[in-house]
Short mmCIF file of C-alpha atoms in Angstrom, two decimals:
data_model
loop_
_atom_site.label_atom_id
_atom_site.label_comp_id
_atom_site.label_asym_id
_atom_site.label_seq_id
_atom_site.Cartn_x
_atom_site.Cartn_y
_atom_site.Cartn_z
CA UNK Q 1 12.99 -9.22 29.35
CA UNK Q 2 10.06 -7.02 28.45
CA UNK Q 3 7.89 -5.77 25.58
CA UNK Q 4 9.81 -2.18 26.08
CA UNK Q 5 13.21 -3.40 25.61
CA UNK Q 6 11.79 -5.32 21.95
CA UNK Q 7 10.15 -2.01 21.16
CA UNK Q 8 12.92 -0.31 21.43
CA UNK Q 9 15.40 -2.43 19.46
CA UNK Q 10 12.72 -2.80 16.66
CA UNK Q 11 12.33 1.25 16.83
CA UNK Q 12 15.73 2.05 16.95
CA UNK Q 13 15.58 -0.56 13.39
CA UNK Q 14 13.13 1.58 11.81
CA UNK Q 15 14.72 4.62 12.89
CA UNK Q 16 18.16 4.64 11.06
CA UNK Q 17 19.56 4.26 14.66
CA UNK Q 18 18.64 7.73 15.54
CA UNK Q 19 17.82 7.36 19.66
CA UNK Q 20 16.16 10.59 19.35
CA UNK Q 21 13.43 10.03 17.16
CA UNK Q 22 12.89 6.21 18.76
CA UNK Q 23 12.52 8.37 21.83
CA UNK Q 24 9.75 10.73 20.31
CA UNK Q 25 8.46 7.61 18.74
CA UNK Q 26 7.62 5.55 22.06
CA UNK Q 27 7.02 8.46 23.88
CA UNK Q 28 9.79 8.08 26.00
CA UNK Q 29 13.96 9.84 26.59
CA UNK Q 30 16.95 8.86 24.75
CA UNK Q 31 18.81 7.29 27.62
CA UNK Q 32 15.40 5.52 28.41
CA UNK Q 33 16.05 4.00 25.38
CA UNK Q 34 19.56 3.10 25.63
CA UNK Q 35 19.01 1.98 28.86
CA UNK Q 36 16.36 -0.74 27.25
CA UNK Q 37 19.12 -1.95 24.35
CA UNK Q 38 21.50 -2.28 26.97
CA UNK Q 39 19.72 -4.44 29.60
CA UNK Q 40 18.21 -7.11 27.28
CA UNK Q 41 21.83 -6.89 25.59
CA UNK Q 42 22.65 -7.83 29.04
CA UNK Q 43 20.06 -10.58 29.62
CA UNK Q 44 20.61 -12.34 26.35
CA UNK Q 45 24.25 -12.22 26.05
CA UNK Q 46 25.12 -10.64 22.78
CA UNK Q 47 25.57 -7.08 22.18
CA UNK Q 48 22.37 -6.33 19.34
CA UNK Q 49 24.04 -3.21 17.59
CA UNK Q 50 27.63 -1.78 16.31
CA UNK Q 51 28.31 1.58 18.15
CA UNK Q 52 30.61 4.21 17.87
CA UNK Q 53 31.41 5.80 20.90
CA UNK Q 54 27.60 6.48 22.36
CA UNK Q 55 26.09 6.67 18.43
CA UNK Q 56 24.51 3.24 17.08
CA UNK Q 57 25.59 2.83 13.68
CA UNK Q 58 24.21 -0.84 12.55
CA UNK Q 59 22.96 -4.18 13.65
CA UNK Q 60 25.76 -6.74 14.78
CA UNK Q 61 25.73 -10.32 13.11
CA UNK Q 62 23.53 -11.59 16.54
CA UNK Q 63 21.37 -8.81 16.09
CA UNK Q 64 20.12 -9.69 12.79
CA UNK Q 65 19.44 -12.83 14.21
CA UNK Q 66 17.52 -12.24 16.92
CA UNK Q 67 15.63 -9.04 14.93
CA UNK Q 68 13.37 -11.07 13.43
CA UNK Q 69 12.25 -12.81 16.96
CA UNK Q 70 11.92 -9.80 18.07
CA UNK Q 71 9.18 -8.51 15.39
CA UNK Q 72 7.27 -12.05 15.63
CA UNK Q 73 7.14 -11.59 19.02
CA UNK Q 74 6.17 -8.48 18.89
CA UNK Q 75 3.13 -9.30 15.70
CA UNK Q 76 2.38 -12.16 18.11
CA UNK Q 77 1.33 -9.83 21.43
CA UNK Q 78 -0.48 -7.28 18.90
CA UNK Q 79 -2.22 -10.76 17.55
CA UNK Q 80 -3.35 -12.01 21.27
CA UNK Q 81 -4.35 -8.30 22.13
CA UNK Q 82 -6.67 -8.41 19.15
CA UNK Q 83 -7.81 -11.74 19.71
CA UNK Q 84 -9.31 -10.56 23.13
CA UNK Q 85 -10.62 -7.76 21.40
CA UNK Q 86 -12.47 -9.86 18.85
CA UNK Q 87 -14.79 -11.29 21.94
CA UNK Q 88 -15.29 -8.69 23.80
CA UNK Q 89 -16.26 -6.07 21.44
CA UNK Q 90 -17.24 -7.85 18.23
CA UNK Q 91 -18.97 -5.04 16.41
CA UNK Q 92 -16.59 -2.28 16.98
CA UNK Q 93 -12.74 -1.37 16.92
CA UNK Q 94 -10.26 0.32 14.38
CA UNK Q 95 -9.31 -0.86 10.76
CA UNK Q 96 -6.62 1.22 9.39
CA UNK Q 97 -6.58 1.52 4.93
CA UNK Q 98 -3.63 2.67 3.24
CA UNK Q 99 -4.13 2.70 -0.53
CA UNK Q 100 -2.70 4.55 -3.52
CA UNK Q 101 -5.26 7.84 -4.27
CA UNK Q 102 -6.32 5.99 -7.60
CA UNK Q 103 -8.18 3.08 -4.98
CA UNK Q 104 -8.89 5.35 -2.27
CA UNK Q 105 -11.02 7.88 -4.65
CA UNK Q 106 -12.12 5.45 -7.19
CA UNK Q 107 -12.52 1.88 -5.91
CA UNK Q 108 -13.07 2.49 -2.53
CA UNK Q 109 -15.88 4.87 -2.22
CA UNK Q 110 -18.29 1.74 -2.51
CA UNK Q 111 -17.14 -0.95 -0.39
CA UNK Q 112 -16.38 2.20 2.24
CA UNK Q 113 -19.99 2.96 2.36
CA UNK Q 114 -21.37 -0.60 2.65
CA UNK Q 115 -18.72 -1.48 5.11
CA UNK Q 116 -19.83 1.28 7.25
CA UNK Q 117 -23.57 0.30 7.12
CA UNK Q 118 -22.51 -3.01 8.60
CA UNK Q 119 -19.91 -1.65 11.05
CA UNK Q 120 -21.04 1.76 12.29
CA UNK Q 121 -18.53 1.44 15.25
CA UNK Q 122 -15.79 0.57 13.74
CA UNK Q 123 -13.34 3.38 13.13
CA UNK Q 124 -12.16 4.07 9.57
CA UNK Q 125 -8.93 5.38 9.30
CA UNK Q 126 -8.16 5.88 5.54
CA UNK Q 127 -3.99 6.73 4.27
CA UNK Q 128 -3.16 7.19 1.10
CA UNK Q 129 0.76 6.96 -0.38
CA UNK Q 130 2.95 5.33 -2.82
CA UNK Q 131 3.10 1.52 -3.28
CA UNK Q 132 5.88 1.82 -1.25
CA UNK Q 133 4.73 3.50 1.64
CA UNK Q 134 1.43 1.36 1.92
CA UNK Q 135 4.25 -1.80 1.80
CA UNK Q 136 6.03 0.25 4.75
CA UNK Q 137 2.63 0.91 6.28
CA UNK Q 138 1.31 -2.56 6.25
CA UNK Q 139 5.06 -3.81 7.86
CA UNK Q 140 5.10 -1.51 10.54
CA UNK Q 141 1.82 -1.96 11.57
CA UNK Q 142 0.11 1.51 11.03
CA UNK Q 143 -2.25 -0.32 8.24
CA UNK Q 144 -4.24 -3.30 8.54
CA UNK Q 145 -5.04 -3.78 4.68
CA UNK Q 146 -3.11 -1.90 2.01
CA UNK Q 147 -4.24 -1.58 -1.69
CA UNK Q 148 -2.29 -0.82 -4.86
CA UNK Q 149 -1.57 -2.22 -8.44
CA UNK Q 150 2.39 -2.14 -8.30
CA UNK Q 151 4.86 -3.11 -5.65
CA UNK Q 152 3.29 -5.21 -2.77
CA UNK Q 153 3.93 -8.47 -4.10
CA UNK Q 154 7.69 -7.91 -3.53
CA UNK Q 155 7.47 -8.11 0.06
CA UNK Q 156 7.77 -11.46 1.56
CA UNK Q 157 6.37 -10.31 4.67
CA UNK Q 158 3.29 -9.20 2.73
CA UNK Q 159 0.51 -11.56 1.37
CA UNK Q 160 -0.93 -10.02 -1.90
CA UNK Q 161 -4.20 -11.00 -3.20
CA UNK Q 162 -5.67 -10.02 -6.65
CA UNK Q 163 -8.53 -7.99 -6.63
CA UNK Q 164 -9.84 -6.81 -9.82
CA UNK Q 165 -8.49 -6.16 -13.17
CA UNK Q 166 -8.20 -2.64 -15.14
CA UNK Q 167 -7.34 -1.20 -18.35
CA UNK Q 168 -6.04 2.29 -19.23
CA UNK Q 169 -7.61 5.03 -21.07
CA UNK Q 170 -6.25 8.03 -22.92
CA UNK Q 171 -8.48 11.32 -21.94
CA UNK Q 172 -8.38 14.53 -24.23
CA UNK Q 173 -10.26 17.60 -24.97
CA UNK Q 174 -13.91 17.68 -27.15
CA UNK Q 175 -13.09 17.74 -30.85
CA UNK Q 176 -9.48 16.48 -30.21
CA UNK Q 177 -7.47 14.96 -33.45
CA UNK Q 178 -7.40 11.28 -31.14
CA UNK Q 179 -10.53 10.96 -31.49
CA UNK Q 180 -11.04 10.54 -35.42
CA UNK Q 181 -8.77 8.08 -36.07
CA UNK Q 182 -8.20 4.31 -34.04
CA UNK Q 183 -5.93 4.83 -31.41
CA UNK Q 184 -2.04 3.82 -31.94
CA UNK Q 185 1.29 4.37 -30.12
CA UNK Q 186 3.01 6.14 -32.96
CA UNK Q 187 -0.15 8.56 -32.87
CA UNK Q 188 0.34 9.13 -28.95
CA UNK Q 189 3.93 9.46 -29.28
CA UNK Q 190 3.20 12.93 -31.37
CA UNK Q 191 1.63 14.47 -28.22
CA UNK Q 192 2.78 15.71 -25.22
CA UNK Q 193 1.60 13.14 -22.48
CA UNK Q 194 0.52 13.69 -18.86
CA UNK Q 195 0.59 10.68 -16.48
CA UNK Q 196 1.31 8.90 -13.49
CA UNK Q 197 4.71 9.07 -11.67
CA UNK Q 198 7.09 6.13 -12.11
CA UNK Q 199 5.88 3.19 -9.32
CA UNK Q 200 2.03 4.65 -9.86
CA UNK Q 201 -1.20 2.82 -11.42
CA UNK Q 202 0.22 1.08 -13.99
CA UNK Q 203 2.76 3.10 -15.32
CA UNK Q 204 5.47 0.30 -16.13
CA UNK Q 205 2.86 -1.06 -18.50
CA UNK Q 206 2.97 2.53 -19.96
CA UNK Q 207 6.52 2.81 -20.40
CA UNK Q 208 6.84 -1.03 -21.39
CA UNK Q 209 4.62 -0.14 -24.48
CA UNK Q 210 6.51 2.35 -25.71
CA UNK Q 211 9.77 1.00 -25.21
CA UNK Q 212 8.54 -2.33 -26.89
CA UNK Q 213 7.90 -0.62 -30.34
CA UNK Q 214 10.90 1.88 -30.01
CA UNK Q 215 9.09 4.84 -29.19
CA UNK Q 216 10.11 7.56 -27.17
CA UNK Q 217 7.02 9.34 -25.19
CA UNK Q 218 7.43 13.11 -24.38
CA UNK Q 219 6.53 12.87 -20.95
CA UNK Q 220 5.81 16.57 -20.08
CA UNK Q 221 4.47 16.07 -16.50
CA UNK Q 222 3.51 13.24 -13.89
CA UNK Q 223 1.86 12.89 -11.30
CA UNK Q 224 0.29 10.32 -8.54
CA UNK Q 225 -3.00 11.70 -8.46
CA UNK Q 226 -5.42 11.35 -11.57
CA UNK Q 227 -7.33 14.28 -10.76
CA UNK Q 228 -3.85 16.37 -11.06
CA UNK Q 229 -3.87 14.47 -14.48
CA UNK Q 230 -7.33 15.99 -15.83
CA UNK Q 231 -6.68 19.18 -14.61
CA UNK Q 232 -3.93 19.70 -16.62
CA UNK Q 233 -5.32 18.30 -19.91
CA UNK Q 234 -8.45 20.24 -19.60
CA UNK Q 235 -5.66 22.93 -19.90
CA UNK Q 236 -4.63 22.08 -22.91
CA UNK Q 237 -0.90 20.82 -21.15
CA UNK Q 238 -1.21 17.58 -22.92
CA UNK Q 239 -2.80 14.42 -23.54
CA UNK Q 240 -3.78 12.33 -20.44
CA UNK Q 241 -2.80 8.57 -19.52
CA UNK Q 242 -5.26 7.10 -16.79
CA UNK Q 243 -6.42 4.52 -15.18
CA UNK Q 244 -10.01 3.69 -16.59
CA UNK Q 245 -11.70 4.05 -13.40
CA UNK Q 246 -10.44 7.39 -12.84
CA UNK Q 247 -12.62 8.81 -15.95
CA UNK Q 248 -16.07 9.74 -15.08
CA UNK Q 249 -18.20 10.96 -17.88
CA UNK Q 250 -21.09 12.86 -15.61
CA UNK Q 251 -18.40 14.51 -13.99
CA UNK Q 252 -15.44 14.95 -16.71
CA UNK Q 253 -17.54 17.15 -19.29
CA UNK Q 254 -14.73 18.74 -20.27
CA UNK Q 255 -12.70 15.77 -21.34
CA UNK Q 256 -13.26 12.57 -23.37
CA UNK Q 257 -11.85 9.45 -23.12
CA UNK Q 258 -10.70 6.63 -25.33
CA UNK Q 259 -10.21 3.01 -24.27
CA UNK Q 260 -6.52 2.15 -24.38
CA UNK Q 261 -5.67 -1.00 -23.09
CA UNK Q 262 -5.42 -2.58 -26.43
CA UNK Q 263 -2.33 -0.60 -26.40
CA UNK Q 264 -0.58 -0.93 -22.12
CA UNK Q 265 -2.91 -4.34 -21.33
CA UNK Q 266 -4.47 -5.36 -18.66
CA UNK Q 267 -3.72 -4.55 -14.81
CA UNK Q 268 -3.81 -6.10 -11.87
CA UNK Q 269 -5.04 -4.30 -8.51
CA UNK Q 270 -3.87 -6.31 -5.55
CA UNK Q 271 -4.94 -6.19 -1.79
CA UNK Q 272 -2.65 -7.30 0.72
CA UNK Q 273 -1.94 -7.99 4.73
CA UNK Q 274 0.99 -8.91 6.70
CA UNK Q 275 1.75 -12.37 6.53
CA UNK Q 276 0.82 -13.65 10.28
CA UNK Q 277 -1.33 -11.04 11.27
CA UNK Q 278 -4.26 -11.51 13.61
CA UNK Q 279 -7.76 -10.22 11.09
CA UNK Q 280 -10.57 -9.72 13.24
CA UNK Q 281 -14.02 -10.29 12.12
CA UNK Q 282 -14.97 -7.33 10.14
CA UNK Q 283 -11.72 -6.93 8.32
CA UNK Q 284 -12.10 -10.25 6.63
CA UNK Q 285 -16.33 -8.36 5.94
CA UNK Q 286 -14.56 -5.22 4.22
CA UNK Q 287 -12.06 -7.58 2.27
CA UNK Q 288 -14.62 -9.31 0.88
CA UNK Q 289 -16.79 -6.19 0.64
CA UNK Q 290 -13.84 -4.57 -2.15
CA UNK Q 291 -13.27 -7.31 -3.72
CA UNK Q 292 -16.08 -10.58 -3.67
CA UNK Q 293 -13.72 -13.51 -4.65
CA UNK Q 294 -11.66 -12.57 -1.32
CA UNK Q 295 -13.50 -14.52 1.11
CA UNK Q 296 -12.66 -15.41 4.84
CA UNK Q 297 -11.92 -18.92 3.50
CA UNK Q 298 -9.33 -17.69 0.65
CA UNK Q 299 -7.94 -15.20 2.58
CA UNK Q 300 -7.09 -17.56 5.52
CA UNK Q 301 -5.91 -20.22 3.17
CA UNK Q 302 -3.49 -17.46 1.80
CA UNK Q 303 -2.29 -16.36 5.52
CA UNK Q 304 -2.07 -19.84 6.01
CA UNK Q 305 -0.03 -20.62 2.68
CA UNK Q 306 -2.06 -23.00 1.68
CA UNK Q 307 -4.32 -20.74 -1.35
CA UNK Q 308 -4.56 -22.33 -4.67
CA UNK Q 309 -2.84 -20.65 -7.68
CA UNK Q 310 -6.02 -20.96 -9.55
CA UNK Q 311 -6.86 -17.64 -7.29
CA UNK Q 312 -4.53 -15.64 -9.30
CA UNK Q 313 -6.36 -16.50 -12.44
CA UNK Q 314 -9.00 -13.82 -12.05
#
């Protein structure tokens, strides 16, 4: 048994069961791979995956058993490699950042530039995506930290942590009618809106308002990036829905904003890492760098299932 044959059963996981691209993806040739599957099938026993004819179609009942060996295994070699790493070369290595482009333009910026002053040889690499894909980044291994408001607490492989809390705000045009009168849902519902795409920055909350007092919202665009957003109010396309953060007055001269989370409440930005992963030293320092209340303690005791609920009271 070997670390290649894991890699590719976990590969050809990820992959649909397409040999080709777990091929392209380990840098190897299809029957390279098959020949892998085959001889730790052989070794353990079992045959891993359904086939028809020379096509994989699906993981047999010992398969999904032994899959999630394989991964620990796996998390645990990429944990020990680190772990070396973490003596050696203290001050320097990689830490990989997928966040949504609300955190990574917005909240990031910041704890980016103080991290680096600490760490000048560490290597940044910054993704952004859906909540989704950081979840998907964070599994696979491709990100070290991912940061979002929606979807990473439904991952039990993922430990999310609260970060900070956020409101929305509704940006328009100089002289616009919204800002004469106090803000209401009826009065938004009159307006085209522009916001974020369903599984973005809060935008449940947005459609749970609505919905709540029987109000239908003409939606006329969406979008993930809040930049997109402005753009096309300062057209004159609509009225904006963003997150607060997203509004900057010395930049946005063209727009105005108005404080609306009186009317979608209050969000919740979370920051999360796989559960059993090996953090070296500085990824705990940038953690705590975004977000103060995240220290090495908590975050261990989180990792370690043992964090109080009181944390989630921030």
């Amino acid at each position: 048994m070997n670390f290649q044959q894991l890699r590719s059963v976990r590969e050809t996981v990820r992959c649909s069961f397409n040999l080709t691209e777990v091929a392209n993806a380990l840098h190897t040739s299809q029957p390279g791979v098959s020949r892998q599957i085959r001889e730790l099938e052989e070794e353990l026993g079992i045959e891993l995956f359904v086939r028809a004819g020379k096509r994989l179609t699906g993981l047999t009942e010992p398969g999904g058993h032994v899959l999630p060996i394989i991964e620990r295994i796996l998390l645990d070699s990429t944990n020990l490699r680190r772990a070396g790493q973490e003596f050696v070369a203290q001050q320097s290595g990689k830490l990989s950042i997928a966040a949504t482009h609300s955190q990574a333009r917005y909240a990031l910026p910041t704890a980016v530039q103080e991290f680096r002053s600490h760490f000048p040889n560490v290597k940044l690499n910054l993704h952004q995506g859906s909540p989704k894909q950081i979840a998907e980044m964070l599994l696979s291994g491709e990100a070290d930290v991912g940061i979002a408001t929606e979807a990473l607490t439904q991952y039990d492989d993922l430990v999310a942590l609260p970060c900070y809390r956020w409101t929305h705000s509704v940006i328009v045009p100089p002289g616009h009618a919204l800002l004469d009168e106090p803000l209401t849902l009826a009065r938004l519902a009159e307006y085209p809106l522009i916001t974020y795409d369903m599984g973005f920055t809060g935008r449940s909350h947005i459609d749970e308002a609505f919905a709540h007092q029987h109000l239908s919202p003409n939606i006329v665009l969406s979008a993930m990036d809040a930049d997109v957003i402005k753009t096309y109010v300062e057209l004159g396309l609509g009225v904006g829905v963003v997150a607060s953060i997203a509004y900057e007055a010395e930049r946005d001269l063209q727009l105005r904003a108005i404080d609306a989370g009186a009317l979608f409440g209050i969000n919740l930005t979370k920051l999360a890492v796989r559960r059993g992963s090996y953090l070296r030293g500085y990824v705990y320092a940038f953690i705590e760098s975004f977000a103060p209340t995240l220290t090495r303690a908590v975050v261990e005791q989180a990792l370690s299932g043992t964090s109080s609920s009181s944390l989630y009271d921030i």
